[in-house]
Short mmCIF file of C-alpha atoms in Angstrom, two decimals:
data_model
loop_
_atom_site.label_atom_id
_atom_site.label_comp_id
_atom_site.label_asym_id
_atom_site.label_seq_id
_atom_site.Cartn_x
_atom_site.Cartn_y
_atom_site.Cartn_z
CA UNK E 1 29.34 26.11 -52.43
CA UNK E 2 28.14 29.14 -50.53
CA UNK E 3 29.43 30.13 -47.11
CA UNK E 4 26.79 31.17 -44.61
CA UNK E 5 27.34 32.89 -41.29
CA UNK E 6 24.54 32.36 -38.79
CA UNK E 7 23.96 33.87 -35.37
CA UNK E 8 22.13 31.49 -33.08
CA UNK E 9 20.65 31.42 -29.59
CA UNK E 10 20.16 28.29 -27.57
CA UNK E 11 19.02 27.13 -24.19
CA UNK E 12 21.90 24.85 -23.25
CA UNK E 13 20.00 22.95 -20.56
CA UNK E 14 19.24 19.90 -22.64
CA UNK E 15 22.40 19.86 -24.73
CA UNK E 16 25.64 18.05 -24.04
CA UNK E 17 27.41 21.22 -25.08
CA UNK E 18 27.98 22.71 -28.50
CA UNK E 19 30.43 20.26 -30.02
CA UNK E 20 29.30 17.18 -31.94
CA UNK E 21 29.56 13.92 -29.95
CA UNK E 22 28.42 10.51 -31.07
CA UNK E 23 24.92 9.67 -29.87
CA UNK E 24 24.68 12.72 -27.61
CA UNK E 25 22.42 15.69 -28.28
CA UNK E 26 24.62 18.69 -29.08
CA UNK E 27 24.01 22.03 -30.78
CA UNK E 28 26.43 21.28 -33.61
CA UNK E 29 24.82 17.87 -34.01
CA UNK E 30 21.32 19.32 -34.29
CA UNK E 31 22.49 21.90 -36.84
CA UNK E 32 24.38 19.39 -38.97
CA UNK E 33 21.41 17.02 -38.91
CA UNK E 34 19.17 19.81 -40.21
CA UNK E 35 21.66 20.66 -42.96
CA UNK E 36 21.91 17.01 -43.98
CA UNK E 37 18.14 17.02 -44.37
CA UNK E 38 18.29 20.14 -46.53
CA UNK E 39 20.99 18.69 -48.79
CA UNK E 40 19.14 15.36 -48.94
CA UNK E 41 21.95 13.42 -47.38
CA UNK E 42 25.15 15.35 -47.94
CA UNK E 43 27.05 16.11 -44.74
CA UNK E 44 27.84 19.78 -44.05
CA UNK E 45 30.45 20.67 -41.43
CA UNK E 46 29.38 23.37 -39.01
CA UNK E 47 32.15 25.51 -37.49
CA UNK E 48 31.34 27.42 -34.32
CA UNK E 49 33.13 30.44 -32.84
CA UNK E 50 34.08 28.10 -30.03
CA UNK E 51 32.63 25.37 -27.88
CA UNK E 52 30.22 25.88 -25.05
CA UNK E 53 29.91 23.27 -22.31
CA UNK E 54 26.86 21.25 -21.32
CA UNK E 55 24.29 23.55 -19.73
CA UNK E 56 25.88 26.76 -21.04
CA UNK E 57 23.55 29.02 -23.04
CA UNK E 58 23.99 31.37 -25.97
CA UNK E 59 22.26 34.54 -27.08
CA UNK E 60 24.65 35.06 -29.97
CA UNK E 61 26.81 32.08 -30.87
CA UNK E 62 28.20 32.43 -34.42
CA UNK E 63 28.72 29.56 -36.84
CA UNK E 64 29.66 29.17 -40.47
CA UNK E 65 29.32 26.37 -43.01
CA UNK E 66 29.68 25.81 -46.73
CA UNK E 67 26.40 24.89 -48.31
CA UNK E 68 26.29 23.00 -51.61
CA UNK E 69 23.99 25.33 -53.46
CA UNK E 70 22.80 28.87 -52.94
CA UNK E 71 19.75 30.58 -51.54
CA UNK E 72 19.16 34.06 -50.14
CA UNK E 73 20.37 34.44 -46.55
CA UNK E 74 16.82 34.96 -45.25
CA UNK E 75 15.65 31.75 -46.89
CA UNK E 76 18.49 29.89 -45.23
CA UNK E 77 17.43 31.35 -41.88
CA UNK E 78 13.84 30.25 -42.38
CA UNK E 79 14.77 26.82 -43.69
CA UNK E 80 17.03 26.01 -40.76
CA UNK E 81 14.66 27.45 -38.18
CA UNK E 82 11.89 25.26 -39.52
CA UNK E 83 14.10 22.24 -38.74
CA UNK E 84 15.32 23.41 -35.33
CA UNK E 85 14.03 22.10 -32.01
CA UNK E 86 12.44 24.76 -29.77
CA UNK E 87 15.63 25.26 -27.78
CA UNK E 88 17.64 26.55 -30.74
CA UNK E 89 16.85 29.69 -32.69
CA UNK E 90 18.64 31.10 -35.71
CA UNK E 91 18.50 34.88 -35.19
CA UNK E 92 20.48 36.13 -38.13
CA UNK E 93 21.88 34.84 -41.39
CA UNK E 94 24.34 36.28 -43.90
CA UNK E 95 26.24 35.08 -46.96
CA UNK E 96 29.96 35.66 -46.41
CA UNK E 97 33.03 35.16 -48.52
CA UNK E 98 35.35 32.21 -48.07
CA UNK E 99 37.74 34.27 -45.95
CA UNK E 100 35.22 34.44 -43.14
CA UNK E 101 35.92 31.86 -40.46
CA UNK E 102 33.68 31.63 -37.38
CA UNK E 103 36.51 30.46 -35.13
CA UNK E 104 39.76 31.86 -36.52
CA UNK E 105 38.22 35.23 -37.35
CA UNK E 106 37.01 36.02 -33.81
CA UNK E 107 38.21 39.40 -32.57
CA UNK E 108 36.26 39.68 -29.31
CA UNK E 109 33.68 37.75 -27.39
CA UNK E 110 31.25 38.84 -24.71
CA UNK E 111 30.08 36.43 -22.05
CA UNK E 112 27.35 37.12 -19.54
CA UNK E 113 27.02 35.37 -16.21
CA UNK E 114 23.83 35.57 -14.11
CA UNK E 115 23.88 34.87 -10.38
CA UNK E 116 20.70 34.45 -8.34
CA UNK E 117 21.33 35.95 -4.88
CA UNK E 118 18.10 34.72 -3.29
CA UNK E 119 18.27 32.56 -0.19
CA UNK E 120 16.58 29.56 -1.79
CA UNK E 121 17.03 28.26 -5.31
CA UNK E 122 14.26 29.85 -7.36
CA UNK E 123 12.41 27.06 -9.24
CA UNK E 124 12.31 29.25 -12.34
CA UNK E 125 16.02 30.06 -12.32
CA UNK E 126 17.60 26.70 -11.62
CA UNK E 127 18.72 26.16 -15.22
CA UNK E 128 19.41 29.82 -15.99
CA UNK E 129 21.56 31.22 -13.19
CA UNK E 130 24.26 30.34 -10.78
CA UNK E 131 23.18 30.63 -7.15
CA UNK E 132 25.00 32.48 -4.36
CA UNK E 133 22.81 32.91 -1.28
CA UNK E 134 25.49 34.65 0.81
CA UNK E 135 26.26 38.21 1.78
CA UNK E 136 27.86 40.08 -1.05
CA UNK E 137 29.41 43.51 -1.59
CA UNK E 138 28.90 44.72 -5.13
CA UNK E 139 31.42 47.50 -4.45
CA UNK E 140 34.16 44.99 -3.68
CA UNK E 141 33.34 43.06 -6.83
CA UNK E 142 33.46 46.18 -8.94
CA UNK E 143 36.84 47.13 -7.49
CA UNK E 144 38.17 43.66 -8.27
CA UNK E 145 36.82 43.78 -11.82
CA UNK E 146 39.12 46.72 -12.55
CA UNK E 147 42.11 44.46 -11.86
CA UNK E 148 40.85 42.08 -14.53
CA UNK E 149 40.87 44.55 -17.36
CA UNK E 150 43.94 44.58 -19.58
CA UNK E 151 46.38 41.88 -20.68
CA UNK E 152 47.10 39.16 -18.12
CA UNK E 153 48.31 35.59 -17.84
CA UNK E 154 45.18 33.64 -16.92
CA UNK E 155 46.91 30.34 -16.08
CA UNK E 156 45.26 30.37 -12.63
CA UNK E 157 41.87 30.57 -14.33
CA UNK E 158 42.13 27.81 -16.92
CA UNK E 159 40.64 24.41 -16.21
CA UNK E 160 42.81 21.48 -17.02
CA UNK E 161 41.63 19.91 -20.24
CA UNK E 162 42.48 22.91 -22.37
CA UNK E 163 45.16 22.30 -25.00
CA UNK E 164 46.25 25.89 -25.43
CA UNK E 165 49.79 26.75 -24.31
CA UNK E 166 49.58 30.51 -24.30
CA UNK E 167 47.38 31.59 -21.42
CA UNK E 168 47.73 35.34 -21.97
CA UNK E 169 44.45 37.06 -22.80
CA UNK E 170 43.18 40.61 -22.89
CA UNK E 171 39.98 41.62 -21.12
CA UNK E 172 38.57 44.81 -22.62
CA UNK E 173 35.78 45.22 -20.15
CA UNK E 174 34.51 43.42 -17.06
CA UNK E 175 31.35 44.68 -15.37
CA UNK E 176 28.85 43.66 -12.74
CA UNK E 177 25.38 45.05 -12.16
CA UNK E 178 23.09 44.14 -9.30
CA UNK E 179 19.47 43.97 -10.40
CA UNK E 180 17.24 44.62 -7.39
CA UNK E 181 14.11 43.58 -9.29
CA UNK E 182 15.03 39.92 -9.50
CA UNK E 183 17.84 39.83 -6.92
CA UNK E 184 20.45 38.95 -9.55
CA UNK E 185 24.03 39.88 -10.25
CA UNK E 186 24.79 40.12 -13.94
CA UNK E 187 28.45 39.95 -14.95
CA UNK E 188 29.72 40.77 -18.42
CA UNK E 189 33.19 40.05 -19.74
CA UNK E 190 34.49 41.13 -23.12
CA UNK E 191 37.88 39.87 -24.21
CA UNK E 192 39.96 38.73 -27.14
CA UNK E 193 39.62 35.12 -26.03
CA UNK E 194 38.70 32.97 -23.06
CA UNK E 195 40.36 29.81 -21.79
CA UNK E 196 38.48 26.64 -20.88
CA UNK E 197 36.07 27.43 -17.99
CA UNK E 198 37.76 30.80 -17.53
CA UNK E 199 34.59 32.88 -17.10
CA UNK E 200 33.13 30.41 -14.61
CA UNK E 201 36.34 30.38 -12.57
CA UNK E 202 36.54 34.18 -12.65
CA UNK E 203 32.94 34.43 -11.39
CA UNK E 204 33.56 31.95 -8.57
CA UNK E 205 36.59 34.00 -7.50
CA UNK E 206 34.68 37.28 -7.78
CA UNK E 207 31.89 35.94 -5.56
CA UNK E 208 34.44 34.99 -2.91
CA UNK E 209 35.87 38.50 -3.11
CA UNK E 210 32.38 39.98 -2.82
CA UNK E 211 31.74 37.82 0.23
CA UNK E 212 34.96 38.97 1.89
CA UNK E 213 36.64 35.58 1.80
CA UNK E 214 39.38 36.87 -0.47
CA UNK E 215 41.27 40.11 -0.63
CA UNK E 216 39.72 42.64 -3.00
CA UNK E 217 42.93 42.68 -5.05
CA UNK E 218 43.48 38.92 -5.02
CA UNK E 219 43.45 38.85 -8.83
CA UNK E 220 46.86 40.57 -8.85
CA UNK E 221 48.26 37.71 -6.74
CA UNK E 222 46.48 35.05 -8.81
CA UNK E 223 47.95 36.40 -12.06
CA UNK E 224 51.40 36.03 -10.47
CA UNK E 225 51.15 32.55 -8.96
CA UNK E 226 49.85 30.92 -12.17
CA UNK E 227 48.25 28.08 -10.22
CA UNK E 228 44.76 26.77 -10.93
CA UNK E 229 44.52 25.40 -7.37
CA UNK E 230 44.66 28.91 -5.97
CA UNK E 231 41.50 30.06 -7.75
CA UNK E 232 39.59 27.00 -6.56
CA UNK E 233 35.88 27.02 -7.51
CA UNK E 234 34.05 27.02 -10.82
CA UNK E 235 30.62 28.65 -11.00
CA UNK E 236 27.97 26.34 -12.51
CA UNK E 237 27.36 26.17 -16.25
CA UNK E 238 23.70 27.18 -15.87
CA UNK E 239 24.51 30.87 -15.31
CA UNK E 240 26.75 31.31 -18.35
CA UNK E 241 25.66 32.86 -21.67
CA UNK E 242 27.76 33.42 -24.77
CA UNK E 243 26.29 36.83 -25.53
CA UNK E 244 28.06 38.09 -28.63
CA UNK E 245 30.96 37.29 -30.94
CA UNK E 246 32.71 40.07 -32.81
CA UNK E 247 34.61 39.89 -36.13
CA UNK E 248 36.36 42.50 -38.21
CA UNK W 1 -2.26 17.03 14.82
CA UNK W 2 -1.17 20.48 13.71
CA UNK W 3 -2.54 22.23 10.63
CA UNK W 4 0.05 23.96 8.48
CA UNK W 5 -0.58 26.42 5.67
CA UNK W 6 2.22 26.64 3.13
CA UNK W 7 2.75 28.98 0.19
CA UNK W 8 4.66 27.30 -2.60
CA UNK W 9 6.11 28.16 -5.97
CA UNK W 10 6.72 25.65 -8.70
CA UNK W 11 7.90 25.41 -12.25
CA UNK W 12 5.10 23.31 -13.75
CA UNK W 13 7.07 22.22 -16.80
CA UNK W 14 7.96 18.78 -15.54
CA UNK W 15 4.81 18.09 -13.55
CA UNK W 16 1.64 16.39 -14.68
CA UNK W 17 -0.26 19.12 -12.91
CA UNK W 18 -0.87 19.71 -9.23
CA UNK W 19 -3.21 16.87 -8.38
CA UNK W 20 -1.97 13.44 -7.27
CA UNK W 21 -2.08 10.78 -10.01
CA UNK W 22 -0.81 7.25 -9.74
CA UNK W 23 2.73 6.86 -11.08
CA UNK W 24 2.83 10.38 -12.52
CA UNK W 25 4.96 13.18 -11.14
CA UNK W 26 2.65 15.81 -9.65
CA UNK W 27 3.15 18.64 -7.15
CA UNK W 28 0.77 17.12 -4.63
CA UNK W 29 2.51 13.77 -5.06
CA UNK W 30 5.95 15.26 -4.42
CA UNK W 31 4.70 17.08 -1.31
CA UNK W 32 2.93 14.05 0.12
CA UNK W 33 5.97 11.89 -0.51
CA UNK W 34 8.11 14.34 1.46
CA UNK W 35 5.60 14.39 4.31
CA UNK W 36 5.49 10.61 4.39
CA UNK W 37 9.25 10.66 4.78
CA UNK W 38 9.01 13.15 7.65
CA UNK W 39 6.37 11.08 9.47
CA UNK W 40 8.35 7.90 8.82
CA UNK W 41 5.60 6.28 6.81
CA UNK W 42 2.34 7.89 7.82
CA UNK W 43 0.39 9.35 4.88
CA UNK W 44 -0.54 13.03 5.12
CA UNK W 45 -3.20 14.44 2.79
CA UNK W 46 -2.25 17.69 1.10
CA UNK W 47 -5.11 20.03 0.15
CA UNK W 48 -4.38 22.70 -2.44
CA UNK W 49 -6.29 25.92 -3.15
CA UNK W 50 -7.17 24.32 -6.46
CA UNK W 51 -5.63 22.25 -9.19
CA UNK W 52 -3.24 23.53 -11.80
CA UNK W 53 -2.83 21.70 -15.10
CA UNK W 54 0.28 20.11 -16.53
CA UNK W 55 2.77 22.82 -17.49
CA UNK W 56 1.06 25.54 -15.43
CA UNK W 57 3.30 27.34 -12.94
CA UNK W 58 2.78 28.87 -9.52
CA UNK W 59 4.39 31.74 -7.65
CA UNK W 60 1.99 31.43 -4.74
CA UNK W 61 -0.06 28.23 -4.60
CA UNK W 62 -1.44 27.64 -1.10
CA UNK W 63 -1.84 24.25 0.53
CA UNK W 64 -2.75 22.93 3.95
CA UNK W 65 -2.29 19.61 5.72
CA UNK W 66 -2.62 18.13 9.21
CA UNK W 67 0.71 16.99 10.52
CA UNK W 68 0.91 14.35 13.25
CA UNK W 69 3.13 16.23 15.65
CA UNK W 70 4.17 19.83 16.01
CA UNK W 71 7.15 21.96 15.10
CA UNK W 72 7.59 25.70 14.59
CA UNK W 73 6.35 26.91 11.20
CA UNK W 74 9.87 27.88 10.09
CA UNK W 75 11.18 24.40 10.89
CA UNK W 76 8.39 22.89 8.80
CA UNK W 77 9.39 25.18 5.93
CA UNK W 78 13.03 24.13 6.16
CA UNK W 79 12.24 20.45 6.58
CA UNK W 80 9.99 20.30 3.52
CA UNK W 81 12.30 22.44 1.40
CA UNK W 82 15.16 20.07 2.17
CA UNK W 83 13.07 17.28 0.64
CA UNK W 84 11.78 19.19 -2.38
CA UNK W 85 13.12 18.79 -5.91
CA UNK W 86 14.58 21.98 -7.39
CA UNK W 87 11.37 22.84 -9.24
CA UNK W 88 9.33 23.27 -6.05
CA UNK W 89 10.01 25.88 -3.38
CA UNK W 90 8.17 26.42 -0.11
CA UNK W 91 8.16 30.21 0.31
CA UNK W 92 6.13 30.62 3.45
CA UNK W 93 4.81 28.50 6.29
CA UNK W 94 2.29 29.18 9.07
CA UNK W 95 0.46 27.20 11.72
CA UNK W 96 -3.28 27.75 11.32
CA UNK W 97 -6.33 26.60 13.23
CA UNK W 98 -8.54 23.79 12.03
CA UNK W 99 -11.02 26.20 10.47
CA UNK W 100 -8.52 27.16 7.81
CA UNK W 101 -9.11 25.29 4.57
CA UNK W 102 -6.88 25.92 1.54
CA UNK W 103 -9.68 25.22 -0.94
CA UNK W 104 -12.97 26.12 0.72
CA UNK W 105 -11.57 29.24 2.37
CA UNK W 106 -10.38 30.92 -0.86
CA UNK W 107 -11.71 34.46 -1.23
CA UNK W 108 -9.82 35.60 -4.29
CA UNK W 109 -7.16 34.31 -6.63
CA UNK W 110 -4.79 36.13 -8.95
CA UNK W 111 -3.52 34.49 -12.11
CA UNK W 112 -0.84 35.89 -14.36
CA UNK W 113 -0.45 35.01 -18.02
CA UNK W 114 2.70 35.87 -19.98
CA UNK W 115 2.68 36.11 -23.78
CA UNK W 116 5.86 36.34 -25.82
CA UNK W 117 5.16 38.61 -28.82
CA UNK W 118 8.43 37.96 -30.65
CA UNK W 119 8.32 36.63 -34.18
CA UNK W 120 10.14 33.41 -33.35
CA UNK W 121 9.76 31.24 -30.27
CA UNK W 122 12.46 32.39 -27.88
CA UNK W 123 14.45 29.31 -26.74
CA UNK W 124 14.47 30.66 -23.18
CA UNK W 125 10.73 31.30 -23.02
CA UNK W 126 9.28 28.15 -24.53
CA UNK W 127 8.20 26.68 -21.18
CA UNK W 128 7.37 30.02 -19.54
CA UNK W 129 5.15 31.99 -21.92
CA UNK W 130 2.46 31.62 -24.51
CA UNK W 131 3.53 32.84 -27.94
CA UNK W 132 1.63 35.22 -30.20
CA UNK W 133 3.79 36.51 -33.05
CA UNK W 134 1.04 38.57 -34.68
CA UNK W 135 0.12 42.25 -34.75
CA UNK W 136 -1.54 43.29 -31.53
CA UNK W 137 -3.22 46.42 -30.18
CA UNK W 138 -2.75 46.74 -26.45
CA UNK W 139 -5.39 49.50 -26.45
CA UNK W 140 -8.02 47.14 -27.82
CA UNK W 141 -7.12 44.52 -25.24
CA UNK W 142 -7.36 47.04 -22.42
CA UNK W 143 -10.77 48.17 -23.62
CA UNK W 144 -11.95 44.55 -23.74
CA UNK W 145 -10.60 43.86 -20.25
CA UNK W 146 -13.00 46.45 -18.83
CA UNK W 147 -15.92 44.30 -20.08
CA UNK W 148 -14.54 41.39 -18.08
CA UNK W 149 -14.64 43.10 -14.72
CA UNK W 150 -17.68 42.43 -12.55
CA UNK W 151 -20.03 39.46 -12.19
CA UNK W 152 -20.66 37.43 -15.33
CA UNK W 153 -21.72 34.01 -16.51
CA UNK W 154 -18.52 32.47 -17.86
CA UNK W 155 -20.12 29.42 -19.49
CA UNK W 156 -18.50 30.36 -22.82
CA UNK W 157 -15.10 30.26 -21.10
CA UNK W 158 -15.25 26.95 -19.27
CA UNK W 159 -13.62 23.89 -20.79
CA UNK W 160 -15.70 20.74 -20.73
CA UNK W 161 -14.42 18.49 -18.01
CA UNK W 162 -15.36 20.84 -15.21
CA UNK W 163 -18.04 19.50 -12.85
CA UNK W 164 -19.25 22.83 -11.54
CA UNK W 165 -22.82 23.79 -12.45
CA UNK W 166 -22.77 27.44 -11.49
CA UNK W 167 -20.61 29.29 -14.02
CA UNK W 168 -21.10 32.76 -12.57
CA UNK W 169 -17.90 34.35 -11.31
CA UNK W 170 -16.76 37.81 -10.34
CA UNK W 171 -13.63 39.35 -11.79
CA UNK W 172 -12.33 42.13 -9.54
CA UNK W 173 -9.58 43.24 -11.84
CA UNK W 174 -8.26 42.31 -15.26
CA UNK W 175 -5.18 44.08 -16.56
CA UNK W 176 -2.64 43.84 -19.36
CA UNK W 177 0.77 45.47 -19.54
CA UNK W 178 3.09 45.38 -22.52
CA UNK W 179 6.72 45.09 -21.49
CA UNK W 180 8.90 46.54 -24.21
CA UNK W 181 12.08 45.20 -22.61
CA UNK W 182 11.31 41.58 -23.30
CA UNK W 183 8.51 42.01 -25.85
CA UNK W 184 5.95 40.40 -23.55
CA UNK W 185 2.32 40.98 -22.67
CA UNK W 186 1.57 40.28 -19.02
CA UNK W 187 -2.07 39.71 -18.12
CA UNK W 188 -3.35 39.61 -14.56
CA UNK W 189 -6.79 38.45 -13.48
CA UNK W 190 -8.11 38.60 -9.93
CA UNK W 191 -11.46 36.99 -9.22
CA UNK W 192 -13.48 35.07 -6.66
CA UNK W 193 -12.99 31.87 -8.63
CA UNK W 194 -12.00 30.57 -12.03
CA UNK W 195 -13.53 27.74 -14.05
CA UNK W 196 -11.53 24.98 -15.69
CA UNK W 197 -9.17 26.54 -18.29
CA UNK W 198 -10.97 29.85 -17.92
CA UNK W 199 -7.91 32.10 -17.81
CA UNK W 200 -6.37 30.37 -20.82
CA UNK W 201 -9.58 30.73 -22.83
CA UNK W 202 -9.92 34.38 -21.82
CA UNK W 203 -6.35 35.06 -22.94
CA UNK W 204 -6.88 33.34 -26.31
CA UNK W 205 -10.00 35.46 -26.84
CA UNK W 206 -8.21 38.64 -25.75
CA UNK W 207 -5.39 38.01 -28.22
CA UNK W 208 -7.90 37.64 -31.04
CA UNK W 209 -9.46 40.93 -29.99
CA UNK W 210 -6.04 42.57 -29.87
CA UNK W 211 -5.33 41.26 -33.35
CA UNK W 212 -8.59 42.66 -34.70
CA UNK W 213 -10.12 39.28 -35.47
CA UNK W 214 -12.93 39.88 -32.96
CA UNK W 215 -14.93 42.89 -32.02
CA UNK W 216 -13.49 44.82 -29.08
CA UNK W 217 -16.69 44.22 -27.13
CA UNK W 218 -17.07 40.57 -28.08
CA UNK W 219 -17.06 39.56 -24.41
CA UNK W 220 -20.51 41.08 -23.98
CA UNK W 221 -21.82 38.79 -26.72
CA UNK W 222 -19.93 35.78 -25.37
CA UNK W 223 -21.42 36.22 -21.91
CA UNK W 224 -24.87 36.12 -23.54
CA UNK W 225 -24.48 33.14 -25.87
CA UNK W 226 -23.09 30.82 -23.14
CA UNK W 227 -21.41 28.62 -25.73
CA UNK W 228 -17.85 27.32 -25.35
CA UNK W 229 -17.57 26.86 -29.13
CA UNK W 230 -17.85 30.61 -29.63
CA UNK W 231 -14.74 31.42 -27.60
CA UNK W 232 -12.69 28.79 -29.51
CA UNK W 233 -8.99 28.75 -28.56
CA UNK W 234 -7.16 27.98 -25.33
CA UNK W 235 -3.80 29.66 -24.73
CA UNK W 236 -1.05 27.16 -23.83
CA UNK W 237 -0.43 26.10 -20.24
CA UNK W 238 3.18 27.30 -20.34
CA UNK W 239 2.21 30.99 -19.98
CA UNK W 240 -0.02 30.57 -16.93
CA UNK W 241 1.03 31.30 -13.34
CA UNK W 242 -1.07 31.00 -10.20
CA UNK W 243 0.24 34.17 -8.61
CA UNK W 244 -1.56 34.57 -5.31
CA UNK W 245 -4.41 33.09 -3.28
CA UNK W 246 -6.27 35.26 -0.78
CA UNK W 247 -8.14 34.20 2.37
CA UNK W 248 -9.99 36.14 5.03
#
């Protein structure tokens, strides 16, 4: 058995998320099907750095699996890519030792969130951005982002459905850039872990702050109240990208 | 009756082209269906500046139609947009006199063609670019583009299936820019008219020139021989955008 670590990109539009589900098209499912073909029938478990929801994209999701047999990492990359549909791309491949674990070994993750600020929904962006056609102050958002950095209890920002008890996470950096060219806000969040729907809830809250419907420092209150109802909205899956996963 | 001129954008991925076809989803079909709803059952003929093929996109297709009744141009824009699917957007609306004709009045058109030069097919670009993962000289392409400008017989660059006898067209400008950021070539062609598949055949020929598989001045020969077989390939529909249509 040889353990491979792959970095993959996918357009999440036509997937029912990352995680394998019976009869539904998922990223894990597509990868495991390809590996079963390569092993001529032997199932290979794929472990991802974490799940992504239906419609969520990835530039740099990381997975590992134990392959019965050995081939150079570049051959593995080519073999899997030749079996991938056009909406999944293996970008990098490495042979790692058995101590590497795509999920348990994660040190940091970076998510990106793209928001289209145009008045109408752009036909070319409908699957690739969230949409916020209202007045927005980037300054207010950037002030609020400073409150996010550091260690906080993110109970107010975790969708129900998560099974994790400890809701304390550390955000190392949280940024927002307005791109005049395409009228988009691009958020980036790097942290030691993210709760279920956390980035999408943070973005929805940030947009309300930018629009003036919340106090600029509302995050400080939301950390205190620990109440999901207080943060309200969830930005759509289409704007979210798992950008990079970091290990030791 | 009031004649309206609309400028529309669409993502062509899920359309069987612009032109109405029984039982198939087309841009004209979607527009006429919306208009039939607005008139409570009366059919309204939509006339486009020209057809676009299945998978071809538009930033600025122009259409006209005669509407039984009158409303301000901005109301027409809002009314139609409210009935459009997310892959069609009405960007502009104007009331024009009966001499305006979206097809016969065209003076110039600009097409854009995007080519992804990355080694692998980018999951996010598969519906929005052509793909050419080979060595390319932008200098050679730019030299060849100069031969395109002016009045020429484009018989070698017209797909069979066109019904037009006169294959002489004038290209006012033909440019190519390499965008290092996203590893894309962006071509733009402005001319007084384009034959069936002409832009896609030109791009396929230009890529072969850029790759060194054709002489830099092969266009001069191809204008002479007037033989579609000599130009060979057709770049995929996914990279083509009708960018702008000009009238007097």
